mmCIF file of C-alpha atoms in Angstrom:
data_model
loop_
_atom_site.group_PDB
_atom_site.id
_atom_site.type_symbol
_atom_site.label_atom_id
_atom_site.label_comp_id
_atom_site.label_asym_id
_atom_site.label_seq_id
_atom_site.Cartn_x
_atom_site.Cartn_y
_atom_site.Cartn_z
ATOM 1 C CA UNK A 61 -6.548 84.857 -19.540
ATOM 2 C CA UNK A 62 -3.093 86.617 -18.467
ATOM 3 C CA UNK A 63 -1.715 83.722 -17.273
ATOM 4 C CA UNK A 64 -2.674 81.525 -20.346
ATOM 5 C CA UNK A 65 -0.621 83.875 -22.132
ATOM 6 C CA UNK A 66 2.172 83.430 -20.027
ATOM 7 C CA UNK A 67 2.337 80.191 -20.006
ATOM 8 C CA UNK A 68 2.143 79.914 -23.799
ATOM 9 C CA UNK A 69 5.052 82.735 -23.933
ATOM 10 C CA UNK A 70 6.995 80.566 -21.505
ATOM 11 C CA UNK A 71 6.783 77.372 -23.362
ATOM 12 C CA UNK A 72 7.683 79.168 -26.686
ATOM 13 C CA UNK A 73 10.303 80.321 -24.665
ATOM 14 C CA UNK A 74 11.735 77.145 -23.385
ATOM 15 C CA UNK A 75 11.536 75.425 -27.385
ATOM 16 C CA UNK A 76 13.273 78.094 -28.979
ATOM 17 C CA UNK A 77 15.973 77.602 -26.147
ATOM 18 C CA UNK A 78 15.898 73.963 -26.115
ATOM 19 C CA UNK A 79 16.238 74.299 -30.105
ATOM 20 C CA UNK A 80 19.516 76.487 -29.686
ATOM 21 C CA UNK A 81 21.033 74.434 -27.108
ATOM 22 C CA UNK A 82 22.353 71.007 -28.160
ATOM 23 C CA UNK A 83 19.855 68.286 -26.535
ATOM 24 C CA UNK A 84 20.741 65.080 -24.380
ATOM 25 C CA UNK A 85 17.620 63.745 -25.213
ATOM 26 C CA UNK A 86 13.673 64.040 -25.875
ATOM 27 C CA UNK A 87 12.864 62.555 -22.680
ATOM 28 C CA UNK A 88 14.629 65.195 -20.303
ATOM 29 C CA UNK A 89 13.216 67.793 -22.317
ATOM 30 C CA UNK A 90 9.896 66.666 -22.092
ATOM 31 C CA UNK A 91 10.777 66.327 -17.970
ATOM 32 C CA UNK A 92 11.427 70.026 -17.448
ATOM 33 C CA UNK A 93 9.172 70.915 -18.872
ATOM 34 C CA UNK A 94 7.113 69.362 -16.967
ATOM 35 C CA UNK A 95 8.587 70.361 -13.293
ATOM 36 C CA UNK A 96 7.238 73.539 -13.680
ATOM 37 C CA UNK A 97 5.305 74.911 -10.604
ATOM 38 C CA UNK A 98 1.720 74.731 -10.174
ATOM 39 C CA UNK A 99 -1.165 77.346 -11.318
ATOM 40 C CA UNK A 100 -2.160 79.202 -7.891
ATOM 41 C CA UNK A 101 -5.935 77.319 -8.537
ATOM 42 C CA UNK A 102 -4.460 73.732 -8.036
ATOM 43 C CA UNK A 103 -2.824 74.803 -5.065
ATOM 44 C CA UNK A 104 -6.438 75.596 -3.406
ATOM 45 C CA UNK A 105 -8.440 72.530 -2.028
ATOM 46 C CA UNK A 106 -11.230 71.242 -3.748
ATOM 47 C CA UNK A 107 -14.095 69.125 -2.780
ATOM 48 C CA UNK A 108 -13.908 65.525 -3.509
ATOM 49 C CA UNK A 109 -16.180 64.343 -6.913
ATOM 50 C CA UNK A 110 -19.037 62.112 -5.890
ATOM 51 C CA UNK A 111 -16.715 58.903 -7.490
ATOM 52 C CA UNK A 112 -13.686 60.418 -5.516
ATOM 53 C CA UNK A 113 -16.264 59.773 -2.410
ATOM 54 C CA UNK A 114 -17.094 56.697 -3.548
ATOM 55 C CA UNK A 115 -13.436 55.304 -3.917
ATOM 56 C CA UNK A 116 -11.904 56.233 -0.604
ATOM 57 C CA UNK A 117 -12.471 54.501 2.283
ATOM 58 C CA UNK A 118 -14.667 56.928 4.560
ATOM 59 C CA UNK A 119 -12.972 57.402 7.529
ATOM 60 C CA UNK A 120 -14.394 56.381 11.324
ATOM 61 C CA UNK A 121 -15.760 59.461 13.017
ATOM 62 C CA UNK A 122 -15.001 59.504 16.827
ATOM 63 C CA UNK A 123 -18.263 59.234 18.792
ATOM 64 C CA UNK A 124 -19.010 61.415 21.664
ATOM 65 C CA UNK A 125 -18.642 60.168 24.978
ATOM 66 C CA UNK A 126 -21.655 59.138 26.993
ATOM 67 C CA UNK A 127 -20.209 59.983 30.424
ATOM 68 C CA UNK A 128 -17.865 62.762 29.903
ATOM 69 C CA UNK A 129 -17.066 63.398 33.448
ATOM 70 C CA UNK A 130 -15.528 60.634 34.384
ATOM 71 C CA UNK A 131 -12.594 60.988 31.067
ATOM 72 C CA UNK A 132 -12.646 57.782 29.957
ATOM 73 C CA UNK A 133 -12.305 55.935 33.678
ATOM 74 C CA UNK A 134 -15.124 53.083 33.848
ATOM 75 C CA UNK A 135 -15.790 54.552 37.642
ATOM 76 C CA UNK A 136 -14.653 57.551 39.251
ATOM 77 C CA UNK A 137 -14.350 58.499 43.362
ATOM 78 C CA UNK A 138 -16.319 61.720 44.203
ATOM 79 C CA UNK A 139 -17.741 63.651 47.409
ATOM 80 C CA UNK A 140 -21.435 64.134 47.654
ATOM 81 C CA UNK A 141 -22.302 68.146 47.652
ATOM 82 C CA UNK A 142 -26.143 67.714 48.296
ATOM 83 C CA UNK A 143 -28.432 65.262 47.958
ATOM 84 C CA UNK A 144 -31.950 66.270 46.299
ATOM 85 C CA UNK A 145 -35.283 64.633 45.120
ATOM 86 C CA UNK A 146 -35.960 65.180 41.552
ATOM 87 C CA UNK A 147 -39.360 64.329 39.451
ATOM 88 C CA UNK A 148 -38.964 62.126 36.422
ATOM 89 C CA UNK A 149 -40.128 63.326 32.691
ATOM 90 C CA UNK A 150 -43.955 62.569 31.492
ATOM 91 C CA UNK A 151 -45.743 60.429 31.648
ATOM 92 C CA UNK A 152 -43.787 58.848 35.051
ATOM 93 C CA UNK A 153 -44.875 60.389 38.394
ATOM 94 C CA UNK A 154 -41.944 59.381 41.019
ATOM 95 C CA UNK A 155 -39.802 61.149 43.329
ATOM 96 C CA UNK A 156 -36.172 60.418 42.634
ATOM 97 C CA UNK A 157 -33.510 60.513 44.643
ATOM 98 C CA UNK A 158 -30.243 61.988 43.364
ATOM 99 C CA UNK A 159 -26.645 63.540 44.549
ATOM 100 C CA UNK A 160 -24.537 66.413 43.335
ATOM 101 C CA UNK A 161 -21.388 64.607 43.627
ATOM 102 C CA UNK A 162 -17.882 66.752 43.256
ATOM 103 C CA UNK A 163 -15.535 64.315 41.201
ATOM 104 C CA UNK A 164 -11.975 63.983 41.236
ATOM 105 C CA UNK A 165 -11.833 65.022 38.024
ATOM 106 C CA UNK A 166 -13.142 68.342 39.413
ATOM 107 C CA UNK A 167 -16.313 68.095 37.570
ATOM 108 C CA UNK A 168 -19.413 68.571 39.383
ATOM 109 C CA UNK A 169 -22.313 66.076 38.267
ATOM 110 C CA UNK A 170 -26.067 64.542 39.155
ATOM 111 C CA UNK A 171 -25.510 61.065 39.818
ATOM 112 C CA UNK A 172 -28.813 58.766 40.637
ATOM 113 C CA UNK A 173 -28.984 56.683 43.717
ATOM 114 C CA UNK A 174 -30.538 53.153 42.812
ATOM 115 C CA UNK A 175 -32.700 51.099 45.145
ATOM 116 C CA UNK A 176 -34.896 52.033 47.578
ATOM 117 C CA UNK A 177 -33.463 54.005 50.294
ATOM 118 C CA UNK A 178 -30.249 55.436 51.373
ATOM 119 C CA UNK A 179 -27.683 56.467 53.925
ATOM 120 C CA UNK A 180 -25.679 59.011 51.996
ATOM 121 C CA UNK A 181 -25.231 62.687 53.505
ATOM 122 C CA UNK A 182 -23.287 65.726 52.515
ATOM 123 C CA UNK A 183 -19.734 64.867 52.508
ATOM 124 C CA UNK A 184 -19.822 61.117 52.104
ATOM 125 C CA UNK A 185 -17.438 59.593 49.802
ATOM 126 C CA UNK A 186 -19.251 57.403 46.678
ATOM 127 C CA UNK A 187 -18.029 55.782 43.769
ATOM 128 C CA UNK A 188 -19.306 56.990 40.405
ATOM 129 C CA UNK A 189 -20.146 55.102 37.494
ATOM 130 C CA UNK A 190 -21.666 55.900 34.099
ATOM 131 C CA UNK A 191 -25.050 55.125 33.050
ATOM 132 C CA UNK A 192 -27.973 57.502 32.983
ATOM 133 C CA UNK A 193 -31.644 57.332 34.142
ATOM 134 C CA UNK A 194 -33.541 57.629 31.135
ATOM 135 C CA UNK A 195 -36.492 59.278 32.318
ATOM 136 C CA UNK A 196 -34.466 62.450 34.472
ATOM 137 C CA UNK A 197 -32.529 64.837 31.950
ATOM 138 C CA UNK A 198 -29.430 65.320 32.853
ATOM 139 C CA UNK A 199 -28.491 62.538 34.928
ATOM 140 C CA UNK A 200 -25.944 60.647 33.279
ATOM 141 C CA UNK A 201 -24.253 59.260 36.002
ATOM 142 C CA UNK A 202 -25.091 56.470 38.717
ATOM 143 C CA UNK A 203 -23.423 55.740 42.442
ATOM 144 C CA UNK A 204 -22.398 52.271 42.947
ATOM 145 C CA UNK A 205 -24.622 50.768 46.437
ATOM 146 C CA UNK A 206 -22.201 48.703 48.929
ATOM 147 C CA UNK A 207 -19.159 50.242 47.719
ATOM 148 C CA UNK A 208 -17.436 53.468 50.244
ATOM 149 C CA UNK A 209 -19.689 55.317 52.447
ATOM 150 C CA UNK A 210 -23.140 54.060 50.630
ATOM 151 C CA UNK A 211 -24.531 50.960 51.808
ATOM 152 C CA UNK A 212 -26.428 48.536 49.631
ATOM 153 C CA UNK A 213 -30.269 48.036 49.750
ATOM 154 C CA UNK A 214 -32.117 46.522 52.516
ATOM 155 C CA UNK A 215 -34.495 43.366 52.302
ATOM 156 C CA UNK A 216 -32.874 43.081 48.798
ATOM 157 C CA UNK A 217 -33.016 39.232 47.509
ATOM 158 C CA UNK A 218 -32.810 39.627 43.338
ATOM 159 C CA UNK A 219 -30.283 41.513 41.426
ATOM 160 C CA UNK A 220 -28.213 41.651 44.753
ATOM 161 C CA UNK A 221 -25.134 42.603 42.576
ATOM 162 C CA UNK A 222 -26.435 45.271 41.219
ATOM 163 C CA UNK A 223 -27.302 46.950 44.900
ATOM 164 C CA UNK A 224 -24.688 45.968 46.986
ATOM 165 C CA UNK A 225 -26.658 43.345 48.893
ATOM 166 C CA UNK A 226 -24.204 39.971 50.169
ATOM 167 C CA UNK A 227 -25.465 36.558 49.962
ATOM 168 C CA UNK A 228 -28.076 35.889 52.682
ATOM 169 C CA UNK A 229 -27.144 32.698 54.798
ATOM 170 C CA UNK A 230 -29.070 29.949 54.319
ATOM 171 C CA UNK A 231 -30.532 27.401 57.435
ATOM 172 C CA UNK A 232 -29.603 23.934 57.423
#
C-alpha cells in the first residue's frame, strides 16, 4: 500500500516539475518517466503461465549416461581385480561369469564375460565396453573376447565377431 503511495507522490512530483521547467517535448517526458526502476516484486522470478509454456520452445534435457564409467569413451582398458560367478534375476537359473575390472578411469566396475568359457585371471589386462546384461543388476559393462589378455570362444562358428573367434579355414 506504502509503496503505491509513493509512487503516486513521485509522479505528482515529477508533473509539477516537468510543469515548472520549460519542456523539449511530450515524448521525452513521457520517456523518463518511464526509466524509472523496477518494483522489488518484478525483480523476483516467476513461474512461466501455461501459454508462456506453450510458446517457448522446451528445451532438450541431457540424458543420463548408460555406462558412466567409461566417461564418454566407446571402450575403455582396465585390470581384472577378481573374477566371480554371479546368479541371474528370476525367473533365469544360470551361473554367470563376471570380473571386477579396475579402469583407467580409476573406477572400479562388474563387467560380464560373454561366451562360454574363459582364460582371464587376476591381473590380466581386458578391454571394456558398455552394454549391460539385462538379467544381473548392476552389470553394465561387458569385456571384449579376442582383444588383450582374453581370448575369444572356442568351437565358436556363428556370431564369430562378436566373440573373438577368426575365420576357420576352409578344405579345398
Amino acid at each position: 500500500m506504502f509503496s503505491l503511495f509513493a509512487r503516486a507522490l513521485a509522479t505528482q512530483r515529477l508533473a509539477s516539475a516537468l510543469l515548472r521547467r520549460p519542456q523539449p517535448s511530450l515524448l521525452a517526458a513521457a520517456l523518463t518517466a518511464r526509466m524509472q526502476p523496477p518494483p522489488a516484486f518484478a525483480l523476483q522470478q516467476r513461474w512461466a503461465t501455461l501459454n508462456q509454456s506453450i510458446r517457448r520452445k522446451p528445451r532438450p534435457k541431457k540424458g543420463l549416461s548408460k555406462s558412466p564409467a567409461l566417461e564418454g569413451s566407446y571402450q575403455r582398458k582396465g585390470v581384472v581385480a577378481a573374477v566371480e560367478i554371479r546368479k541371474p534375476k528370476k525367473p533365469n537359473s544360470a551361473q554367470r561369469k563376471i570380473a571386477k575390472v579396475k579402469l583407467t578411469t580409476g573406477k572400479t566396475v562388474a563387467a560380464y564375460i560373454m561366451g562360454e568359457g574363459h582364460n582371464l585371471q587376476e591381473h590380466s589386462v581386458v578391454l571394456v565396453r558398455g552394454g549391460r546384461t539385462q538379467d544381473l543388476p548392476g552389470v553394465r559393462y561387458k569385456i571384449v573376447r579376442g582383444t588383450m589378455d582374453l581370448a575369444g570362444v572356442v568351437n565358436r562358428s556363428t556370431a564369430r565377431s562378436k566373440y573373438g573367434v577368426k575365420k576357420p579355414k576352409t578344405k579345398k
